[in-house]
Amino acid sequence: MPLYEVHHSHALTESQRVELAGAITRLHATTFTTPSIFVHVRFIHEDPSDGSYFIAGTPRHTSLNSIIAHVRTSPARTKADFDQLAQRIEEAWYHALGVGPASSDELVPSGAGEKKLIAVAFFPMLTARELGLTIPEAGKEVEWFKEQLPLIKKTADSQGGDFAHMLNEFKEREDLRKLLA
């Protein structure tokens, strides 16, 4: 469902990518009661020296770290929800990179340097298909999951993999179990 693209000029280690992808997945999944199997995170390393990034019409040759997400929107998912999620993702970025939080009189943590995160932005997704399923409108997951559950169970039984993982997550997470109650 959501696709998070982490564009970064600061080189990230595998452990930093794993930590950040895990944090983004947990934050999105728990904020919007989404199975984690539907949360995608892609890392895109960019070279700031090539002159392809501009701010205020001027080439920026350093620090072009940003996280862009394509998400489902609805009246049930308010701007405040996305604002809070963006802040928590920003905090996860700095934690994964070992940068302490900003003080109360700072917008960006001092010492962030090349690790500075320029933006976390969300863009609405009109529609998508994922794992052979047309995704539901945001806010209509309950009906959708109940309708799709027989096919999801059948596919999990015959193929395992992602669908089996999703069914296990439904057993483990109380918020997801409530969707099917």
Short mmCIF file of C-alpha atoms in Angstrom, two decimals:
data_model
loop_
_atom_site.label_atom_id
_atom_site.label_comp_id
_atom_site.label_asym_id
_atom_site.label_seq_id
_atom_site.Cartn_x
_atom_site.Cartn_y
_atom_site.Cartn_z
CA MET A 1 0.00 0.00 0.00
CA PRO A 2 2.38 2.78 1.02
CA LEU A 3 5.67 3.14 -0.79
CA TYR A 4 8.36 5.06 1.07
CA GLU A 5 11.35 6.21 -0.97
CA VAL A 6 14.36 7.19 1.10
CA HIS A 7 16.52 9.41 -1.10
CA HIS A 8 19.90 9.89 0.51
CA SER A 9 23.22 11.44 -0.35
CA HIS A 10 24.69 10.39 2.98
CA ALA A 11 25.84 6.79 2.59
CA LEU A 12 23.80 4.46 4.79
CA THR A 13 25.13 1.20 6.16
CA GLU A 14 23.04 -1.95 5.86
CA SER A 15 22.29 -1.84 9.60
CA GLN A 16 21.11 1.79 9.30
CA ARG A 17 18.85 0.85 6.37
CA VAL A 18 17.45 -2.12 8.29
CA GLU A 19 16.78 0.02 11.38
CA LEU A 20 15.15 2.83 9.40
CA ALA A 21 13.06 0.50 7.21
CA GLY A 22 11.89 -1.33 10.34
CA ALA A 23 10.99 1.93 12.07
CA ILE A 24 9.11 3.31 9.06
CA THR A 25 7.24 0.01 8.69
CA ARG A 26 6.27 -0.13 12.39
CA LEU A 27 5.27 3.53 12.49
CA HIS A 28 3.08 3.36 9.39
CA ALA A 29 1.59 -0.05 10.24
CA THR A 30 0.62 0.97 13.77
CA THR A 31 -0.51 4.50 12.90
CA PHE A 32 -2.91 3.28 10.21
CA THR A 33 -3.58 -0.33 11.31
CA THR A 34 -1.94 -1.78 8.22
CA PRO A 35 -0.31 -5.22 7.92
CA SER A 36 3.44 -4.63 7.65
CA ILE A 37 3.60 -6.77 4.50
CA PHE A 38 1.99 -3.87 2.63
CA VAL A 39 4.56 -1.26 3.76
CA HIS A 40 7.34 -0.87 1.19
CA VAL A 41 10.57 1.04 1.82
CA ARG A 42 13.07 1.67 -0.96
CA PHE A 43 16.48 3.31 -0.52
CA ILE A 44 17.86 5.41 -3.36
CA HIS A 45 21.43 6.65 -3.00
CA GLU A 46 22.05 9.89 -4.85
CA ASP A 47 25.28 11.68 -5.69
CA PRO A 48 25.01 15.36 -4.73
CA SER A 49 28.06 16.31 -6.77
CA ASP A 50 26.29 15.77 -10.11
CA GLY A 51 24.41 19.09 -9.86
CA SER A 52 20.97 17.54 -10.37
CA TYR A 53 19.43 18.82 -7.12
CA PHE A 54 18.38 22.45 -6.66
CA ILE A 55 17.01 24.50 -3.77
CA ALA A 56 15.82 28.05 -4.48
CA GLY A 57 17.09 27.71 -8.05
CA THR A 58 20.64 27.01 -6.90
CA PRO A 59 22.46 23.69 -7.27
CA ARG A 60 22.83 21.90 -3.96
CA HIS A 61 25.92 19.74 -3.82
CA THR A 62 25.51 18.48 -0.28
CA SER A 63 22.90 16.86 1.94
CA LEU A 64 19.92 15.94 -0.15
CA ASN A 65 18.37 13.43 2.22
CA SER A 66 14.58 13.15 2.06
CA ILE A 67 11.82 10.60 2.54
CA ILE A 68 8.92 10.66 0.10
CA ALA A 69 5.88 8.44 0.64
CA HIS A 70 2.98 7.52 -1.63
CA VAL A 71 0.05 6.78 0.70
CA ARG A 72 -3.69 6.24 0.73
CA THR A 73 -5.64 9.17 2.13
CA SER A 74 -9.14 9.59 3.51
CA PRO A 75 -11.00 11.86 5.93
CA ALA A 76 -10.09 9.32 8.62
CA ARG A 77 -6.39 10.02 8.02
CA THR A 78 -6.00 13.64 9.02
CA LYS A 79 -3.23 16.08 8.29
CA ALA A 80 -2.42 15.91 12.01
CA ASP A 81 -1.96 12.13 11.70
CA PHE A 82 0.48 12.60 8.83
CA ASP A 83 2.25 15.50 10.60
CA GLN A 84 2.84 13.29 13.64
CA LEU A 85 3.96 10.37 11.48
CA ALA A 86 6.40 12.64 9.61
CA GLN A 87 7.88 13.85 12.90
CA ARG A 88 8.28 10.29 14.17
CA ILE A 89 9.91 9.20 10.89
CA GLU A 90 12.28 12.17 11.12
CA GLU A 91 13.19 11.11 14.67
CA ALA A 92 13.75 7.54 13.44
CA TRP A 93 16.08 8.85 10.70
CA TYR A 94 18.26 10.69 13.18
CA HIS A 95 18.22 7.78 15.64
CA ALA A 96 19.30 5.30 12.93
CA LEU A 97 22.14 7.63 11.95
CA GLY A 98 23.25 8.23 15.53
CA VAL A 99 22.31 11.91 15.65
CA GLY A 100 20.84 13.16 18.91
CA PRO A 101 17.53 15.04 18.91
CA ALA A 102 17.32 18.77 18.25
CA SER A 103 17.21 20.97 21.33
CA SER A 104 14.13 23.06 22.03
CA ASP A 105 15.71 26.06 20.26
CA GLU A 106 16.81 24.15 17.11
CA LEU A 107 14.92 23.10 14.00
CA VAL A 108 17.59 20.57 12.98
CA PRO A 109 19.85 18.75 15.44
CA SER A 110 23.21 20.44 15.80
CA GLY A 111 25.91 18.30 14.31
CA ALA A 112 23.58 16.70 11.75
CA GLY A 113 25.76 18.00 8.90
CA GLU A 114 25.58 15.66 5.89
CA LYS A 115 23.03 13.54 7.78
CA LYS A 116 20.48 16.37 7.80
CA LEU A 117 17.04 15.25 6.65
CA ILE A 118 15.60 17.92 4.37
CA ALA A 119 12.04 16.65 4.14
CA VAL A 120 9.49 13.95 4.91
CA ALA A 121 6.60 14.30 2.47
CA PHE A 122 3.43 12.35 1.74
CA PHE A 123 1.68 12.17 -1.62
CA PRO A 124 -1.81 10.72 -2.10
CA MET A 125 -2.15 7.50 -4.05
CA LEU A 126 -5.20 7.22 -6.27
CA THR A 127 -5.18 3.44 -6.60
CA ALA A 128 -2.82 0.50 -6.76
CA ARG A 129 -2.65 -3.24 -7.06
CA GLU A 130 -0.45 -5.17 -4.72
CA LEU A 131 0.23 -8.88 -4.52
CA GLY A 132 -2.59 -9.42 -7.02
CA LEU A 133 -5.13 -7.42 -5.01
CA THR A 134 -6.67 -4.03 -5.66
CA ILE A 135 -6.01 -2.04 -2.50
CA PRO A 136 -9.01 -0.68 -0.61
CA GLU A 137 -9.83 2.95 -0.08
CA ALA A 138 -8.34 4.19 3.18
CA GLY A 139 -10.91 3.71 5.91
CA LYS A 140 -12.54 0.72 4.18
CA GLU A 141 -10.01 -1.90 5.25
CA VAL A 142 -12.42 -3.84 7.49
CA GLU A 143 -14.81 -4.73 4.67
CA TRP A 144 -11.92 -5.31 2.28
CA PHE A 145 -10.04 -7.69 4.60
CA LYS A 146 -13.19 -9.65 5.39
CA GLU A 147 -13.95 -9.97 1.66
CA GLN A 148 -10.38 -10.92 0.71
CA LEU A 149 -9.64 -13.20 3.70
CA PRO A 150 -10.72 -16.50 2.09
CA LEU A 151 -8.46 -15.87 -0.92
CA ILE A 152 -5.61 -14.65 1.30
CA LYS A 153 -5.90 -17.82 3.46
CA LYS A 154 -6.02 -20.07 0.40
CA THR A 155 -2.96 -18.38 -1.08
CA ALA A 156 -1.11 -18.56 2.26
CA ASP A 157 -1.88 -22.28 2.50
CA SER A 158 -0.74 -23.03 -1.05
CA GLN A 159 2.16 -20.58 -1.42
CA GLY A 160 3.17 -19.47 2.09
CA GLY A 161 5.49 -16.49 1.87
CA ASP A 162 4.09 -12.99 2.22
CA PHE A 163 0.50 -14.09 2.71
CA ALA A 164 1.44 -16.55 5.48
CA HIS A 165 3.47 -13.78 7.12
CA MET A 166 0.46 -11.45 6.95
CA LEU A 167 -1.85 -14.02 8.56
CA ASN A 168 0.69 -14.56 11.37
CA GLU A 169 0.82 -10.81 11.92
CA PHE A 170 -2.97 -10.77 12.27
CA LYS A 171 -2.58 -13.32 15.08
CA GLU A 172 0.17 -11.31 16.79
CA ARG A 173 -1.19 -7.74 16.59
CA GLU A 174 -4.30 -6.82 18.55
CA ASP A 175 -5.07 -3.82 16.31
CA LEU A 176 -5.20 -6.11 13.25
CA ARG A 177 -7.28 -8.75 15.04
CA LYS A 178 -9.89 -6.06 15.70
CA LEU A 179 -10.24 -5.53 11.94
CA LEU A 180 -11.59 -9.04 11.56
CA ALA A 181 -13.66 -9.20 14.75
#
